[in-house]
């Protein structure tokens, strides 16, 4: 028997970052939006825990126990005092190390899939607790839609979304390490007063109304200067997308994927084509938001 779960990527409509905490993490006001790019995680009974992965970026995915999908299976098995022996296969469509929570998606997907395969029937809260232990973005991969993440991003409040938003994503060559981007944020902020991170009222109102122009005006990412400092060429990608007619462009999370909000599906195709022709990125995808969270197929 096997179970397959589909899990979405995310973009951060707002990523407000506070000062480094004593535990090394940063308090955030993180407005997550799930987008319709998906990984599919399939779990099957096996003699031992193993992970396989297929897809364009599969070679860059770790297949050992550092993979969040393997860690999710181990955590659920331990909680229920059972064996974690399962084959986890990841059909990967979300860019790897791209700032779109692809690894977190696989963690949430494997957790939901193992829970269904094993009949452990964990409550939603139990699943969310395991997700929060696995990583700051993993709880959101489980719930999807739109949510405000506070704390290190793991405390979620669901947000109303009054329409569909169209996005274009430009994938860069190679990934960026999230800890390295946060370290660069700390370095750039040295000697300055960092305000408490708060969600933008204008942004939350734009989401609730489904108002694309207002959302475009309110998008922000405090990690963007750090990502641009580590990868200056991303400025060329941002300029190319804006010149092609995107309403706004920003680095997605810790990058290096760049995200462009566009007026409609037709504009998404135009901007995607221009970005492909610009030579400033590796590949380009279009997707709409919000998308549902982890779903058993
Ligand atoms: O929670 P997660 O394992 O995804 O975080 C990866 C790294 O990103 C952390 O080790 C930390 O360096 C950085 N991070 C942070 N503040 C957050 C989330 C992540 O500094 N709120």
mmCIF file of C-alpha atoms and ligand atoms in Angstrom:
data_model
loop_
_atom_site.group_PDB
_atom_site.id
_atom_site.type_symbol
_atom_site.label_atom_id
_atom_site.label_comp_id
_atom_site.label_asym_id
_atom_site.label_seq_id
_atom_site.Cartn_x
_atom_site.Cartn_y
_atom_site.Cartn_z
ATOM 1 C CA UNK A 1 0.000 0.000 0.000
ATOM 2 C CA UNK A 2 1.159 3.558 -0.608
ATOM 3 C CA UNK A 3 -0.081 7.096 0.054
ATOM 4 C CA UNK A 4 0.691 10.209 -2.026
ATOM 5 C CA UNK A 5 0.431 13.749 -0.679
ATOM 6 C CA UNK A 6 0.654 16.915 -2.760
ATOM 7 C CA UNK A 7 2.291 19.954 -1.100
ATOM 8 C CA UNK A 8 2.620 23.553 -2.329
ATOM 9 C CA UNK A 9 5.528 25.990 -2.566
ATOM 10 C CA UNK A 10 5.256 29.389 -0.865
ATOM 11 C CA UNK A 11 6.151 32.974 -1.508
ATOM 12 C CA UNK A 12 6.479 35.549 1.263
ATOM 13 C CA UNK A 13 4.263 38.551 0.501
ATOM 14 C CA UNK A 14 5.907 40.213 3.495
ATOM 15 C CA UNK A 15 8.968 39.099 5.397
ATOM 16 C CA UNK A 16 9.656 41.508 8.263
ATOM 17 C CA UNK A 17 12.741 40.427 10.230
ATOM 18 C CA UNK A 18 13.612 41.471 13.781
ATOM 19 C CA UNK A 19 16.951 41.354 15.595
ATOM 20 C CA UNK A 20 18.732 38.024 16.171
ATOM 21 C CA UNK A 21 17.412 36.268 19.304
ATOM 22 C CA UNK A 22 19.626 34.587 21.903
ATOM 23 C CA UNK A 23 18.795 31.213 20.244
ATOM 24 C CA UNK A 24 20.105 32.502 16.899
ATOM 25 C CA UNK A 25 16.685 32.657 15.252
ATOM 26 C CA UNK A 26 14.993 35.923 14.287
ATOM 27 C CA UNK A 27 11.472 36.967 15.223
ATOM 28 C CA UNK A 28 9.444 37.458 12.075
ATOM 29 C CA UNK A 29 6.215 38.875 10.752
ATOM 30 C CA UNK A 30 5.964 36.498 7.827
ATOM 31 C CA UNK A 31 2.999 36.698 5.460
ATOM 32 C CA UNK A 32 3.010 33.331 3.722
ATOM 33 C CA UNK A 33 1.114 32.705 0.500
ATOM 34 C CA UNK A 34 0.972 29.152 -0.883
ATOM 35 C CA UNK A 35 1.440 29.034 -4.656
ATOM 36 C CA UNK A 36 0.435 26.378 -7.177
ATOM 37 C CA UNK A 37 3.824 24.742 -7.695
ATOM 38 C CA UNK A 38 3.850 21.341 -6.023
ATOM 39 C CA UNK A 39 5.980 18.450 -4.857
ATOM 40 C CA UNK A 40 4.317 15.041 -4.528
ATOM 41 C CA UNK A 41 5.496 12.811 -1.695
ATOM 42 C CA UNK A 42 4.669 9.094 -1.879
ATOM 43 C CA UNK A 43 5.292 6.732 1.052
ATOM 44 C CA UNK A 44 5.266 2.928 0.749
ATOM 45 C CA UNK A 45 5.936 0.198 3.355
ATOM 46 C CA UNK A 46 9.593 -0.912 3.085
ATOM 47 C CA UNK A 47 12.294 -2.880 4.939
ATOM 48 C CA UNK A 48 14.138 0.260 5.954
ATOM 49 C CA UNK A 49 13.734 4.037 5.846
ATOM 50 C CA UNK A 50 14.942 5.384 2.524
ATOM 51 C CA UNK A 51 14.377 8.471 0.373
ATOM 52 C CA UNK A 52 14.428 8.777 -3.417
ATOM 53 C CA UNK A 53 13.796 11.857 -5.515
ATOM 54 C CA UNK A 54 12.996 12.556 -9.162
ATOM 55 C CA UNK A 55 12.752 15.852 -11.038
ATOM 56 C CA UNK A 56 14.971 18.469 -12.705
ATOM 57 C CA UNK A 57 16.802 19.420 -9.457
ATOM 58 C CA UNK A 58 16.784 15.902 -7.943
ATOM 59 C CA UNK A 59 20.590 15.631 -7.878
ATOM 60 C CA UNK A 60 20.739 18.476 -5.319
ATOM 61 C CA UNK A 61 18.312 16.863 -2.857
ATOM 62 C CA UNK A 62 19.956 15.073 0.109
ATOM 63 C CA UNK A 63 18.679 11.484 0.405
ATOM 64 C CA UNK A 64 19.997 10.816 3.916
ATOM 65 C CA UNK A 65 18.402 11.517 7.284
ATOM 66 C CA UNK A 66 19.006 15.266 6.937
ATOM 67 C CA UNK A 67 16.134 15.330 4.422
ATOM 68 C CA UNK A 68 13.125 16.884 6.173
ATOM 69 C CA UNK A 69 10.877 14.139 4.764
ATOM 70 C CA UNK A 70 12.997 11.452 6.486
ATOM 71 C CA UNK A 71 13.055 13.508 9.691
ATOM 72 C CA UNK A 72 9.253 13.824 9.581
ATOM 73 C CA UNK A 73 8.834 10.038 9.294
ATOM 74 C CA UNK A 74 11.289 9.477 12.153
ATOM 75 C CA UNK A 75 9.542 12.027 14.392
ATOM 76 C CA UNK A 76 6.053 10.560 13.844
ATOM 77 C CA UNK A 77 7.310 6.979 14.276
ATOM 78 C CA UNK A 78 9.049 7.886 17.527
ATOM 79 C CA UNK A 79 5.966 9.649 18.895
ATOM 80 C CA UNK A 80 3.879 6.545 18.238
ATOM 81 C CA UNK A 81 6.551 4.003 19.251
ATOM 82 C CA UNK A 82 6.593 2.292 15.876
ATOM 83 C CA UNK A 83 9.127 1.524 13.176
ATOM 84 C CA UNK A 84 9.879 4.317 10.669
ATOM 85 C CA UNK A 85 10.601 1.805 7.878
ATOM 86 C CA UNK A 86 9.117 3.388 4.801
ATOM 87 C CA UNK A 87 10.195 4.298 1.283
ATOM 88 C CA UNK A 88 9.658 8.029 0.703
ATOM 89 C CA UNK A 89 9.647 9.106 -2.924
ATOM 90 C CA UNK A 90 9.649 12.819 -3.735
ATOM 91 C CA UNK A 91 8.483 13.931 -7.191
ATOM 92 C CA UNK A 92 10.135 17.338 -7.072
ATOM 93 C CA UNK A 93 8.830 20.345 -8.944
ATOM 94 C CA UNK A 94 9.603 23.073 -6.359
ATOM 95 C CA UNK A 95 13.062 24.635 -6.854
ATOM 96 C CA UNK A 96 15.694 23.312 -4.419
ATOM 97 C CA UNK A 97 17.243 25.832 -1.962
ATOM 98 C CA UNK A 98 15.281 28.530 -3.758
ATOM 99 C CA UNK A 99 13.475 30.349 -0.943
ATOM 100 C CA UNK A 100 10.151 28.668 -1.803
ATOM 101 C CA UNK A 101 10.065 26.182 1.108
ATOM 102 C CA UNK A 102 10.550 23.100 -1.083
ATOM 103 C CA UNK A 103 12.302 21.141 1.672
ATOM 104 C CA UNK A 104 9.661 22.208 4.182
ATOM 105 C CA UNK A 105 6.941 21.073 1.765
ATOM 106 C CA UNK A 106 8.509 17.603 1.615
ATOM 107 C CA UNK A 107 8.632 17.456 5.425
ATOM 108 C CA UNK A 108 4.938 18.336 5.754
ATOM 109 C CA UNK A 109 4.035 15.985 2.885
ATOM 110 C CA UNK A 110 5.891 13.008 4.336
ATOM 111 C CA UNK A 111 4.333 13.629 7.749
ATOM 112 C CA UNK A 112 0.762 13.637 6.419
ATOM 113 C CA UNK A 113 1.507 10.656 4.141
ATOM 114 C CA UNK A 114 3.022 8.528 6.948
ATOM 115 C CA UNK A 115 0.145 9.409 9.261
ATOM 116 C CA UNK A 116 -2.316 8.112 6.638
ATOM 117 C CA UNK A 117 -0.222 5.025 5.718
ATOM 118 C CA UNK A 118 0.319 4.004 9.349
ATOM 119 C CA UNK A 119 -3.156 4.968 10.564
ATOM 120 C CA UNK A 120 -1.552 6.877 13.438
ATOM 121 C CA UNK A 121 -4.398 9.429 13.212
ATOM 122 C CA UNK A 122 -2.415 12.267 14.735
ATOM 123 C CA UNK A 123 -4.493 15.349 15.558
ATOM 124 C CA UNK A 124 -3.945 18.538 13.563
ATOM 125 C CA UNK A 125 -2.200 20.078 16.594
ATOM 126 C CA UNK A 126 0.119 17.074 16.984
ATOM 127 C CA UNK A 127 1.057 17.322 13.293
ATOM 128 C CA UNK A 128 1.649 21.082 13.588
ATOM 129 C CA UNK A 129 3.879 20.557 16.663
ATOM 130 C CA UNK A 130 6.029 18.058 14.762
ATOM 131 C CA UNK A 131 6.164 20.465 11.797
ATOM 132 C CA UNK A 132 7.371 23.320 14.038
ATOM 133 C CA UNK A 133 10.171 21.082 15.375
ATOM 134 C CA UNK A 134 11.243 20.225 11.826
ATOM 135 C CA UNK A 135 11.617 23.851 10.706
ATOM 136 C CA UNK A 136 10.167 27.355 10.831
ATOM 137 C CA UNK A 137 8.349 27.108 7.473
ATOM 138 C CA UNK A 138 7.059 23.523 7.785
ATOM 139 C CA UNK A 139 3.770 24.294 9.631
ATOM 140 C CA UNK A 140 2.744 26.612 6.799
ATOM 141 C CA UNK A 141 3.415 23.924 4.183
ATOM 142 C CA UNK A 142 0.877 21.773 6.043
ATOM 143 C CA UNK A 143 -1.888 24.413 6.200
ATOM 144 C CA UNK A 144 -1.344 26.291 2.890
ATOM 145 C CA UNK A 145 -3.634 29.125 1.784
ATOM 146 C CA UNK A 146 -2.363 32.317 3.373
ATOM 147 C CA UNK A 147 -1.203 32.873 6.928
ATOM 148 C CA UNK A 148 0.696 35.274 9.143
ATOM 149 C CA UNK A 149 3.642 33.535 10.789
ATOM 150 C CA UNK A 150 5.096 35.047 13.942
ATOM 151 C CA UNK A 151 7.728 33.844 16.407
ATOM 152 C CA UNK A 152 10.345 32.290 14.108
ATOM 153 C CA UNK A 153 7.539 31.870 11.563
ATOM 154 C CA UNK A 154 5.979 28.753 13.085
ATOM 155 C CA UNK A 155 3.064 30.388 14.962
ATOM 156 C CA UNK A 156 0.355 30.714 12.346
ATOM 157 C CA UNK A 157 -2.792 32.790 12.023
ATOM 158 C CA UNK A 158 -4.809 31.966 8.880
ATOM 159 C CA UNK A 159 -5.539 34.961 6.624
ATOM 160 C CA UNK A 160 -8.537 35.644 4.396
ATOM 161 C CA UNK A 161 -7.767 35.953 0.692
ATOM 162 C CA UNK A 162 -10.434 37.565 -1.492
ATOM 163 C CA UNK A 163 -9.177 36.608 -4.944
ATOM 164 C CA UNK A 164 -6.558 34.886 -7.073
ATOM 165 C CA UNK A 165 -3.085 36.381 -7.462
ATOM 166 C CA UNK A 166 -0.903 35.613 -10.491
ATOM 167 C CA UNK A 167 2.848 35.190 -10.069
ATOM 168 C CA UNK A 168 5.907 34.553 -12.201
ATOM 169 C CA UNK A 169 8.952 32.920 -10.595
ATOM 170 C CA UNK A 170 12.484 33.196 -11.970
ATOM 171 C CA UNK A 171 14.811 30.435 -10.746
ATOM 172 C CA UNK A 172 18.476 31.349 -10.361
ATOM 173 C CA UNK A 173 21.501 29.121 -10.896
ATOM 174 C CA UNK A 174 22.385 27.383 -7.626
ATOM 175 C CA UNK A 175 20.738 27.908 -4.230
ATOM 176 C CA UNK A 176 21.310 30.275 -1.330
ATOM 177 C CA UNK A 177 21.705 28.947 2.202
ATOM 178 C CA UNK A 178 19.008 30.349 4.494
ATOM 179 C CA UNK A 179 21.364 30.598 7.534
ATOM 180 C CA UNK A 180 23.917 32.426 5.358
ATOM 181 C CA UNK A 181 21.295 34.968 4.245
ATOM 182 C CA UNK A 182 20.200 35.586 7.859
ATOM 183 C CA UNK A 183 23.880 36.009 8.842
ATOM 184 C CA UNK A 184 24.295 38.565 6.058
ATOM 185 C CA UNK A 185 21.139 40.327 7.331
ATOM 186 C CA UNK A 186 22.794 40.538 10.790
ATOM 187 C CA UNK A 187 26.031 41.828 9.268
ATOM 188 C CA UNK A 188 24.264 44.540 7.233
ATOM 189 C CA UNK A 189 22.209 45.565 10.296
ATOM 190 C CA UNK A 190 25.216 45.855 12.627
ATOM 191 C CA UNK A 191 25.122 49.086 14.643
ATOM 192 C CA UNK A 192 21.530 49.911 13.646
ATOM 193 C CA UNK A 193 18.333 49.688 15.677
ATOM 194 C CA UNK A 194 16.152 46.904 14.241
ATOM 195 C CA UNK A 195 12.430 47.532 14.835
ATOM 196 C CA UNK A 196 10.012 44.815 16.025
ATOM 197 C CA UNK A 197 8.651 43.004 12.972
ATOM 198 C CA UNK A 198 4.956 43.791 12.356
ATOM 199 C CA UNK A 199 2.583 42.763 9.587
ATOM 200 C CA UNK A 200 1.585 45.561 7.213
ATOM 201 C CA UNK A 201 -2.111 46.483 7.587
ATOM 202 C CA UNK A 202 -2.163 47.614 3.930
ATOM 203 C CA UNK A 203 -0.863 44.235 2.832
ATOM 204 C CA UNK A 204 -3.375 42.253 4.892
ATOM 205 C CA UNK A 205 -6.205 44.455 3.547
ATOM 206 C CA UNK A 206 -4.999 43.932 -0.058
ATOM 207 C CA UNK A 207 -4.988 40.149 0.433
ATOM 208 C CA UNK A 208 -8.447 40.191 1.971
ATOM 209 C CA UNK A 209 -9.855 42.288 -0.898
ATOM 210 C CA UNK A 210 -8.051 40.335 -3.602
ATOM 211 C CA UNK A 211 -6.624 43.696 -4.785
ATOM 212 C CA UNK A 212 -3.556 42.923 -6.915
ATOM 213 C CA UNK A 213 -2.393 46.530 -7.389
ATOM 214 C CA UNK A 214 -2.581 47.221 -3.647
ATOM 215 C CA UNK A 215 -0.769 43.964 -2.886
ATOM 216 C CA UNK A 216 1.967 44.886 -5.381
ATOM 217 C CA UNK A 217 2.454 48.226 -3.603
ATOM 218 C CA UNK A 218 2.701 46.540 -0.190
ATOM 219 C CA UNK A 219 5.038 43.581 -0.925
ATOM 220 C CA UNK A 220 8.287 43.651 1.077
ATOM 221 C CA UNK A 221 11.146 41.417 2.096
ATOM 222 C CA UNK A 222 13.691 42.485 4.736
ATOM 223 C CA UNK A 223 15.999 39.658 3.587
ATOM 224 C CA UNK A 224 16.212 41.081 0.067
ATOM 225 C CA UNK A 225 19.231 43.387 0.673
ATOM 226 C CA UNK A 226 21.088 40.427 2.220
ATOM 227 C CA UNK A 227 20.206 38.107 -0.692
ATOM 228 C CA UNK A 228 21.263 40.803 -3.196
ATOM 229 C CA UNK A 229 24.493 41.368 -1.296
ATOM 230 C CA UNK A 230 25.345 37.660 -1.586
ATOM 231 C CA UNK A 231 24.033 37.384 -5.167
ATOM 232 C CA UNK A 232 24.244 40.836 -6.862
ATOM 233 C CA UNK A 233 23.087 39.422 -10.223
ATOM 234 C CA UNK A 234 19.546 39.061 -8.812
ATOM 235 C CA UNK A 235 19.174 42.837 -9.338
ATOM 236 C CA UNK A 236 19.317 42.199 -13.120
ATOM 237 C CA UNK A 237 16.524 39.600 -12.867
ATOM 238 C CA UNK A 238 14.374 41.987 -10.802
ATOM 239 C CA UNK A 239 14.946 44.782 -13.340
ATOM 240 C CA UNK A 240 14.097 42.479 -16.272
ATOM 241 C CA UNK A 241 10.789 41.382 -14.710
ATOM 242 C CA UNK A 242 9.745 44.921 -13.858
ATOM 243 C CA UNK A 243 10.684 46.166 -17.339
ATOM 244 C CA UNK A 244 8.525 43.373 -18.805
ATOM 245 C CA UNK A 245 5.432 44.705 -17.036
ATOM 246 C CA UNK A 246 5.354 42.990 -13.641
ATOM 247 C CA UNK A 247 3.499 45.128 -11.062
ATOM 248 C CA UNK A 248 6.206 44.308 -8.511
ATOM 249 C CA UNK A 249 9.179 42.014 -8.106
ATOM 250 C CA UNK A 250 10.984 40.788 -5.009
ATOM 251 C CA UNK A 251 13.272 38.067 -3.757
ATOM 252 C CA UNK A 252 11.249 35.081 -2.509
ATOM 253 C CA UNK A 253 12.114 34.434 1.156
ATOM 254 C CA UNK A 254 15.875 33.994 1.486
ATOM 255 C CA UNK A 255 16.194 33.604 -2.311
ATOM 256 C CA UNK A 256 17.626 33.238 -4.831
ATOM 257 C CA UNK A 257 14.278 32.721 -6.600
ATOM 258 C CA UNK A 258 12.724 36.048 -7.576
ATOM 259 C CA UNK A 259 8.928 36.465 -7.575
ATOM 260 C CA UNK A 260 6.900 38.825 -9.754
ATOM 261 C CA UNK A 261 3.289 39.762 -9.108
ATOM 262 C CA UNK A 262 1.399 40.388 -12.351
ATOM 263 C CA UNK A 263 -2.110 41.631 -13.204
ATOM 264 C CA UNK A 264 -3.549 38.442 -14.708
ATOM 265 C CA UNK A 265 -2.765 35.095 -16.353
ATOM 266 C CA UNK A 266 -2.116 36.716 -19.742
ATOM 267 C CA UNK A 267 0.384 39.171 -18.273
ATOM 268 C CA UNK A 268 2.048 36.235 -16.488
ATOM 269 C CA UNK A 269 2.796 34.625 -19.861
ATOM 270 C CA UNK A 270 4.183 37.908 -21.285
ATOM 271 C CA UNK A 271 6.441 38.531 -18.280
ATOM 272 C CA UNK A 272 7.554 34.881 -18.194
ATOM 273 C CA UNK A 273 8.524 35.009 -21.873
ATOM 274 C CA UNK A 274 10.494 38.249 -21.399
ATOM 275 C CA UNK A 275 12.324 36.805 -18.380
ATOM 276 C CA UNK A 276 13.235 33.650 -20.343
ATOM 277 C CA UNK A 277 14.608 35.837 -23.162
ATOM 278 C CA UNK A 278 16.510 38.110 -20.732
ATOM 279 C CA UNK A 279 19.215 35.575 -19.965
ATOM 280 C CA UNK A 280 19.138 36.678 -16.302
ATOM 281 C CA UNK A 281 17.787 33.405 -14.863
ATOM 282 C CA UNK A 282 17.928 29.624 -15.234
ATOM 283 C CA UNK A 283 14.234 28.925 -15.745
ATOM 284 C CA UNK A 284 10.847 30.564 -15.311
ATOM 285 C CA UNK A 285 7.491 29.295 -14.001
ATOM 286 C CA UNK A 286 4.048 30.826 -13.609
ATOM 287 C CA UNK A 287 1.689 29.930 -10.755
ATOM 288 C CA UNK A 288 -1.341 31.357 -9.005
ATOM 289 C CA UNK A 289 -2.113 31.781 -5.319
ATOM 290 C CA UNK A 290 -3.492 30.897 -2.874
ATOM 291 C CA UNK A 291 -3.031 27.120 -3.181
ATOM 292 C CA UNK A 292 -4.256 24.475 -0.718
ATOM 293 C CA UNK A 293 -1.902 22.941 1.868
ATOM 294 C CA UNK A 294 -0.779 19.314 2.115
ATOM 295 C CA UNK A 295 -3.480 17.168 0.459
ATOM 296 C CA UNK A 296 -3.760 13.375 0.292
ATOM 297 C CA UNK A 297 -4.350 12.417 -3.362
HETATM 298 O O1 LIG B 1 13.785 26.829 10.917
HETATM 299 P P1 LIG B 1 14.735 26.466 9.831
HETATM 300 O O2 LIG B 1 15.502 25.206 10.118
HETATM 301 O O3 LIG B 1 14.110 26.449 8.475
HETATM 302 O O4 LIG B 1 15.788 27.638 9.795
HETATM 303 C C1 LIG B 1 16.977 27.529 9.057
HETATM 304 C C2 LIG B 1 17.941 28.617 9.516
HETATM 305 O O5 LIG B 1 17.449 29.902 9.113
HETATM 306 C C3 LIG B 1 18.110 28.719 11.011
HETATM 307 O O6 LIG B 1 19.134 27.864 11.464
HETATM 308 C C4 LIG B 1 18.504 30.177 11.191
HETATM 309 O O7 LIG B 1 19.863 30.370 10.860
HETATM 310 C C5 LIG B 1 17.689 30.872 10.114
HETATM 311 N N1 LIG B 1 16.406 31.397 10.613
HETATM 312 C C6 LIG B 1 16.401 32.495 11.436
HETATM 313 N N2 LIG B 1 15.205 32.987 11.901
HETATM 314 C C7 LIG B 1 14.042 32.419 11.545
HETATM 315 C C8 LIG B 1 14.016 31.291 10.693
HETATM 316 C C9 LIG B 1 15.226 30.801 10.250
HETATM 317 O O8 LIG B 1 17.446 33.048 11.770
HETATM 318 N N3 LIG B 1 12.900 32.929 11.991
#
